[in-house]
PDB file of C-alpha atoms in Angstrom:
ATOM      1  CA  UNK A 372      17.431 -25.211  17.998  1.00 40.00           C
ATOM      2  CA  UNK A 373      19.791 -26.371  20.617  1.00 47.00           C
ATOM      3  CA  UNK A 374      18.664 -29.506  22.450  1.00 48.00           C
ATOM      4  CA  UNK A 375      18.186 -28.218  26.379  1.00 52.00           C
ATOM      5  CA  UNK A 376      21.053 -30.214  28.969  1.00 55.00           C
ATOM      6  CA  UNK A 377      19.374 -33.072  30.624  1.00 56.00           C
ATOM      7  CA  UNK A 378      19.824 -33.610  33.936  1.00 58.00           C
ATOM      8  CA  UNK A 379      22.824 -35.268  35.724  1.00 59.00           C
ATOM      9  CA  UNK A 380      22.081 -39.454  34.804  1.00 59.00           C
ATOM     10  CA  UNK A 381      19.177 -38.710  32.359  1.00 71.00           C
ATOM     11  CA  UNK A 382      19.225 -39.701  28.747  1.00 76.00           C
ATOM     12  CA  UNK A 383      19.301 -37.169  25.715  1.00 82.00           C
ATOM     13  CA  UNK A 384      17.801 -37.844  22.724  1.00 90.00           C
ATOM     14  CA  UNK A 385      19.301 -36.091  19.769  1.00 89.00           C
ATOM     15  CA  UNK A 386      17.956 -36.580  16.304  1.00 95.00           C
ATOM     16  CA  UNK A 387      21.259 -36.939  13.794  1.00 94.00           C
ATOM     17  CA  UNK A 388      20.876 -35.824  10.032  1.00 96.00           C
ATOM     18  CA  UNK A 389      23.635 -35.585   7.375  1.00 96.00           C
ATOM     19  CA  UNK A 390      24.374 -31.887   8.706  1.00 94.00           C
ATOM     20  CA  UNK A 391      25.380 -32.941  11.960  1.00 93.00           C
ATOM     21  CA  UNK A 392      27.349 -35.890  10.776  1.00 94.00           C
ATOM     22  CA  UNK A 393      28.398 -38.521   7.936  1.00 97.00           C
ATOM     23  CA  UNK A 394      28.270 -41.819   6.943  1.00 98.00           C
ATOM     24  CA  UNK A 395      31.244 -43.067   5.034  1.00 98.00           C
ATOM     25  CA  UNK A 396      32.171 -46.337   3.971  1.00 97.00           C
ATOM     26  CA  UNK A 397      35.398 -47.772   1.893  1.00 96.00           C
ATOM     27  CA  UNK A 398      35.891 -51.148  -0.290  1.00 93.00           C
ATOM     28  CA  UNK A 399      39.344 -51.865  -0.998  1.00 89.00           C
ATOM     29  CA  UNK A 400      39.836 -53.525  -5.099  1.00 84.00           C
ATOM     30  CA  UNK A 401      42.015 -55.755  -5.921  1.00 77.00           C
ATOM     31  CA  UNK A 402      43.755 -55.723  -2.650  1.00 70.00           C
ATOM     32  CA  UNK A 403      45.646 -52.778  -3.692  1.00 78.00           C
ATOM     33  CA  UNK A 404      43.383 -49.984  -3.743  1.00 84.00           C
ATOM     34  CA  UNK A 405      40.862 -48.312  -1.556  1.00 88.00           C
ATOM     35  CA  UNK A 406      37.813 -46.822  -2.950  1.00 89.00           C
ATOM     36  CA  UNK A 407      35.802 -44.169  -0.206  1.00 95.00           C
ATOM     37  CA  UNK A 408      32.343 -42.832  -0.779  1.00 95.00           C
ATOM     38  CA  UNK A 409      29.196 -41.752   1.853  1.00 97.00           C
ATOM     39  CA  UNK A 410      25.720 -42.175   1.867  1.00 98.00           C
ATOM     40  CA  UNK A 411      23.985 -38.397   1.705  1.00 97.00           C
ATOM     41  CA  UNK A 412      20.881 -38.962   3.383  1.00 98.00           C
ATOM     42  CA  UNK A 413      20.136 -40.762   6.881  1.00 98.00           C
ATOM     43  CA  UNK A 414      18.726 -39.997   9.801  1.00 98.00           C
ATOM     44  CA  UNK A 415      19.036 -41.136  13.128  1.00 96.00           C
ATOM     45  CA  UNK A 416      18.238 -41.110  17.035  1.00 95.00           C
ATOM     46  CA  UNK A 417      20.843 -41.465  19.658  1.00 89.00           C
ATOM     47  CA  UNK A 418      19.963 -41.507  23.603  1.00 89.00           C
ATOM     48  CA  UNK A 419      22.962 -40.891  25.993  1.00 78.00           C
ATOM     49  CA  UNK A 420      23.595 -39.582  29.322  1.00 73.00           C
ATOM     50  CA  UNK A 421      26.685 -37.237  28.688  1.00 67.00           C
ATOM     51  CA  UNK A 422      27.993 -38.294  31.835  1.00 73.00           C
ATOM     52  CA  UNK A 423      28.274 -42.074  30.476  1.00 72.00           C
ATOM     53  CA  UNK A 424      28.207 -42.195  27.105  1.00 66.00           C
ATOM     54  CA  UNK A 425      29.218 -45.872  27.373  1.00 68.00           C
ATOM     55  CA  UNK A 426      25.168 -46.279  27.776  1.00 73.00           C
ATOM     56  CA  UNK A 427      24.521 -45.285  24.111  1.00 79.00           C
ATOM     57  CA  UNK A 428      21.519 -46.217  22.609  1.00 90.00           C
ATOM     58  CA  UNK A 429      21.424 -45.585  18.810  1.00 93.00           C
ATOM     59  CA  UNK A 430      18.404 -46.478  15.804  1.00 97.00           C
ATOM     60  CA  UNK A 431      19.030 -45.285  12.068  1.00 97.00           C
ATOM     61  CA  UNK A 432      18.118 -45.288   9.063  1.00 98.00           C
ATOM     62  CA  UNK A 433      20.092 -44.470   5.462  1.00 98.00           C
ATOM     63  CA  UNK A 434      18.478 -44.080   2.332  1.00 98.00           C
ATOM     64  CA  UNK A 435      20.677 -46.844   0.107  1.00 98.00           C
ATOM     65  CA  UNK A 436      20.264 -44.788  -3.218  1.00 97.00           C
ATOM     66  CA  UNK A 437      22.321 -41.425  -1.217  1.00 98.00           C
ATOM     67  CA  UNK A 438      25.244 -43.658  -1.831  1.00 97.00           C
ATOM     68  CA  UNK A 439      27.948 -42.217  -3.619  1.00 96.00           C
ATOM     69  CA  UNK A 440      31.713 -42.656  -4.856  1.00 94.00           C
ATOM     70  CA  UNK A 441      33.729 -40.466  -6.879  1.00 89.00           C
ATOM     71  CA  UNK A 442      33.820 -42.589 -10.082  1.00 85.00           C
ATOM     72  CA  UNK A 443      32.134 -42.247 -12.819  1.00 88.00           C
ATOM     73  CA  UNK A 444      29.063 -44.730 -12.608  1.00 89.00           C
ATOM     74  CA  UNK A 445      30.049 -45.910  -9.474  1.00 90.00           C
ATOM     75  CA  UNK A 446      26.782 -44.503  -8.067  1.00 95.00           C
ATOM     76  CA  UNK A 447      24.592 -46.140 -10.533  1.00 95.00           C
ATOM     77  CA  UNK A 448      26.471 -49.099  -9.950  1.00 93.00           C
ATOM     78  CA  UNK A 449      25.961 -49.619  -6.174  1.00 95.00           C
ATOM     79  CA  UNK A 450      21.738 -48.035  -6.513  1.00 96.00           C
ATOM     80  CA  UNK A 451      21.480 -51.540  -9.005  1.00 96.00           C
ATOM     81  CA  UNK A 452      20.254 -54.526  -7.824  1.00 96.00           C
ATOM     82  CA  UNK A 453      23.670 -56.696  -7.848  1.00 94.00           C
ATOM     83  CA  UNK A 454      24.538 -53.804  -5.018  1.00 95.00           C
ATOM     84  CA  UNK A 455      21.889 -51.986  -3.243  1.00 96.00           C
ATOM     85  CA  UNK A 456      18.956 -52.971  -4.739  1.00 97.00           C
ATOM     86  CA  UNK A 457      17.566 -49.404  -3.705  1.00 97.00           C
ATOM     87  CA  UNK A 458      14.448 -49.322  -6.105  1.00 97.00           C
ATOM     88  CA  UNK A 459      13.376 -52.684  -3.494  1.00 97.00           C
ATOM     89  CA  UNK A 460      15.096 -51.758  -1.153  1.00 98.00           C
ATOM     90  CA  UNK A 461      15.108 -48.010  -0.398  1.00 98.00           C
ATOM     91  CA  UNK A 462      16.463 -47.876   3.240  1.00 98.00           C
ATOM     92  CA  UNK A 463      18.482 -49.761   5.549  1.00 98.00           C
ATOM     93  CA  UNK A 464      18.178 -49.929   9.186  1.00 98.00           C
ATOM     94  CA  UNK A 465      20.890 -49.937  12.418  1.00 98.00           C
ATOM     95  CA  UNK A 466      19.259 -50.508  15.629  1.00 97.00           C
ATOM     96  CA  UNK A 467      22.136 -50.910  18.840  1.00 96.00           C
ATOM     97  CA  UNK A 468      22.718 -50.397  21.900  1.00 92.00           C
ATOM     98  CA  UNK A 469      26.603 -49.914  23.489  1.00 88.00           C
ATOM     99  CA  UNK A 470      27.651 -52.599  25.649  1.00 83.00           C
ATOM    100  CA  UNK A 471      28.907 -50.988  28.637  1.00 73.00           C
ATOM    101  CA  UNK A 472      32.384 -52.728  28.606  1.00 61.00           C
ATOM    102  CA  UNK A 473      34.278 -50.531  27.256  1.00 58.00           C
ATOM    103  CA  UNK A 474      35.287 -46.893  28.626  1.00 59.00           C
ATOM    104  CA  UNK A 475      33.617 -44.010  28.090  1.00 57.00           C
ATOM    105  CA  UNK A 476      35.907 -42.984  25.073  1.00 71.00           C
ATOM    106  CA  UNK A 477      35.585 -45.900  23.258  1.00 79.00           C
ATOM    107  CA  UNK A 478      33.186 -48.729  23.635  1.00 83.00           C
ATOM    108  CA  UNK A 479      31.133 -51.781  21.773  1.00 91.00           C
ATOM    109  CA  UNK A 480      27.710 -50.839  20.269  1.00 93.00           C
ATOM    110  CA  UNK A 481      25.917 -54.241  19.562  1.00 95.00           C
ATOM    111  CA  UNK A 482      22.845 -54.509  17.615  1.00 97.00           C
ATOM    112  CA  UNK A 483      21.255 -55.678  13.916  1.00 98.00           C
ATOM    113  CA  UNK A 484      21.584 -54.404  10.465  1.00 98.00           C
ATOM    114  CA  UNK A 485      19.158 -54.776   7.556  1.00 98.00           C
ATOM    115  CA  UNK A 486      20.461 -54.445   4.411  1.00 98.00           C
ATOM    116  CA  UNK A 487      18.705 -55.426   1.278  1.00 97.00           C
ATOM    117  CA  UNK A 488      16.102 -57.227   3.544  1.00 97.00           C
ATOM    118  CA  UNK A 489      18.391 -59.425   5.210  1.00 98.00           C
ATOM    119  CA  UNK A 490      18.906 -58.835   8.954  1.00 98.00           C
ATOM    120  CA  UNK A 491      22.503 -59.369  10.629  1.00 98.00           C
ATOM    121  CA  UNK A 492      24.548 -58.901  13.771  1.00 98.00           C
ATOM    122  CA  UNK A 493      26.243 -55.604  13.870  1.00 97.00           C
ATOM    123  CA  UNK A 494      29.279 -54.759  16.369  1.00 97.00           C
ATOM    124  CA  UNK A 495      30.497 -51.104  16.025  1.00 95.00           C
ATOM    125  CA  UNK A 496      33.684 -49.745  17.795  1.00 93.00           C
ATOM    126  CA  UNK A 497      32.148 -46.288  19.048  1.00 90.00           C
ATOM    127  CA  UNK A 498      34.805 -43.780  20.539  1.00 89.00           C
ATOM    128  CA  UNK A 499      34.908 -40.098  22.392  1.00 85.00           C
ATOM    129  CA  UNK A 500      37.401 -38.282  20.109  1.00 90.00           C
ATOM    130  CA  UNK A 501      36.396 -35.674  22.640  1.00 89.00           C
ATOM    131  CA  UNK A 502      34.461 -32.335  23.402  1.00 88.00           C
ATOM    132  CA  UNK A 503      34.431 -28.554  22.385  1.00 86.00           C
ATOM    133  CA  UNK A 504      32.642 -25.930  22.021  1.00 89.00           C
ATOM    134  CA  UNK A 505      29.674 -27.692  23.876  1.00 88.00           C
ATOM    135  CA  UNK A 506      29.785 -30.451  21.578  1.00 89.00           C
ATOM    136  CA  UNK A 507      30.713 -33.941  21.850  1.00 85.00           C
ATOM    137  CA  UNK A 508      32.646 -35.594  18.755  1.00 90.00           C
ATOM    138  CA  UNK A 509      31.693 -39.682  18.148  1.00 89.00           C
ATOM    139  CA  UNK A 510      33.078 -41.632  15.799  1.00 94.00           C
ATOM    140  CA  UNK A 511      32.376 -45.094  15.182  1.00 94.00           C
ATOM    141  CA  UNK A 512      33.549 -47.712  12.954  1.00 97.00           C
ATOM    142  CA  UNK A 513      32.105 -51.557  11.631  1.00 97.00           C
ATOM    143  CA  UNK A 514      33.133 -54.160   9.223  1.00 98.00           C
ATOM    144  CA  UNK A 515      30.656 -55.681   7.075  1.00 96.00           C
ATOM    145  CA  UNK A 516      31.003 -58.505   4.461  1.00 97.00           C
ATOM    146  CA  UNK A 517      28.841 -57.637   1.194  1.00 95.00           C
ATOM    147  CA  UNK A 518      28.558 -61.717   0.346  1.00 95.00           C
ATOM    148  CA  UNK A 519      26.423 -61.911   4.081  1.00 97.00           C
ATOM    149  CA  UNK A 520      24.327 -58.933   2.433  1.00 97.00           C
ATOM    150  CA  UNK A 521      23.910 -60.598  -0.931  1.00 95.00           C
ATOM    151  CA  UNK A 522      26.261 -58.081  -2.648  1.00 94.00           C
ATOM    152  CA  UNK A 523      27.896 -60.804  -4.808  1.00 89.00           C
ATOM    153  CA  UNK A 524      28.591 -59.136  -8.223  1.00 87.00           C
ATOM    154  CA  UNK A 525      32.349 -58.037  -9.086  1.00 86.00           C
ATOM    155  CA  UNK A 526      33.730 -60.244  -5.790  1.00 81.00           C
ATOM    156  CA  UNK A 527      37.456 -60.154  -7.952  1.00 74.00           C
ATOM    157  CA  UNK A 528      37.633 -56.102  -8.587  1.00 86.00           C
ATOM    158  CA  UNK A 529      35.909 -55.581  -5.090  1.00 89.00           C
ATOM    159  CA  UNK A 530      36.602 -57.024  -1.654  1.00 91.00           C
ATOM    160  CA  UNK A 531      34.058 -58.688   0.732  1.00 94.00           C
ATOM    161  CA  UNK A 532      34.715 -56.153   3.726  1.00 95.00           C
ATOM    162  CA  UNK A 533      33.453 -53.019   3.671  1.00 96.00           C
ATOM    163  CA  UNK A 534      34.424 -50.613   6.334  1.00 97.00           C
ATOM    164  CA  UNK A 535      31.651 -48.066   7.200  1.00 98.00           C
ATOM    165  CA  UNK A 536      32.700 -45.264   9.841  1.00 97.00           C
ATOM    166  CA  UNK A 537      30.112 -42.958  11.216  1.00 96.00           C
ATOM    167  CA  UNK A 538      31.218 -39.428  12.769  1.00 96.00           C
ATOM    168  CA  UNK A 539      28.742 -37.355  14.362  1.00 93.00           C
ATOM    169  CA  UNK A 540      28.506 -33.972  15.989  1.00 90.00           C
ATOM    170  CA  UNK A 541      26.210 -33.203  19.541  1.00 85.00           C
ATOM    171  CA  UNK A 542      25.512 -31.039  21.480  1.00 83.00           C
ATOM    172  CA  UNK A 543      26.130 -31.792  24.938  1.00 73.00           C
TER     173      UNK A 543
END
């Protein structure tokens, strides 16, 4: 069900699930290639006033082991506990909150990442790719190193940065 129109300056809270949007994230190995998968299950809430969406307010959560690549193993790989560690480590959390300095189709989202247990500074680059249908379309898009995360294992077939880009769906 359709989330009703807030009024002009309030905030609307939209609860985001895998069929509203997706989580993708890329590695590239041995500087030459780039491998892509997503994460299948996460959940999230975003607040914004349609009017500004520079005032984004955003807290998530992804379930680690809905991580998957196209290769075979690939998925076992990441769930183990050189990657993911999801059997300790089942979910990991994005709280933020957009910075305002930016325009309304594309602006900062600053906030803290837990991953494996360890908590970091996360800046996303969130953009407006724009609106139809009486949806909005975000996208947003953050670098991560795994060796801050504790992801150390295969550091010469895999690179450190991992891109993750998030693209989500509303109703507006």
């Amino acid at each position: 069900m359709p989330a009703a129109r807030p009024a002009r300056g309030e905030l609307w809270r939209h609860v985001i699930t895998e069929r509203e949007g997706r989580i993708a994230f890329s590695a590239r190995h041995l500087g030459l290639l780039r491998s892509e998968g997503e994460f299948r299950r996460f959940r999230a809430l975003l607040e914004l006033d349609p009017e500004r969406p520079e005032a984004t307010r955003i807290a998530g959560t992804v379930e680690t082991g809905s991580a998957t690549v196209a290769y075979p193993g690939a998925d076992e790989m990441l769930r183990s506990e050189a990657f993911f560690d999801s059997a300790r480590h089942p979910e990991a959390h994005f709280e933020g909150v957009a910075l305002g300095a930016g325009r309304a189709w594309r602006f900062p989202i600053e906030g803290t990442l837990t991953l494996r247990g360890i908590r970091r500074p996360w800046l996303l680059e969130a953009r407006l790719l724009g609106r139809e249908g009486g949806q909005a379309l975000f996208e947003a898009v953050g670098r991560l190193s795994r060796r801050a995360y504790g992801m150390v294992a295969e550091r010469l077939l895999i690179g450190d940065e991992i891109v993750i880009t998030i693209s989500v769906r509303v109703p507006v």
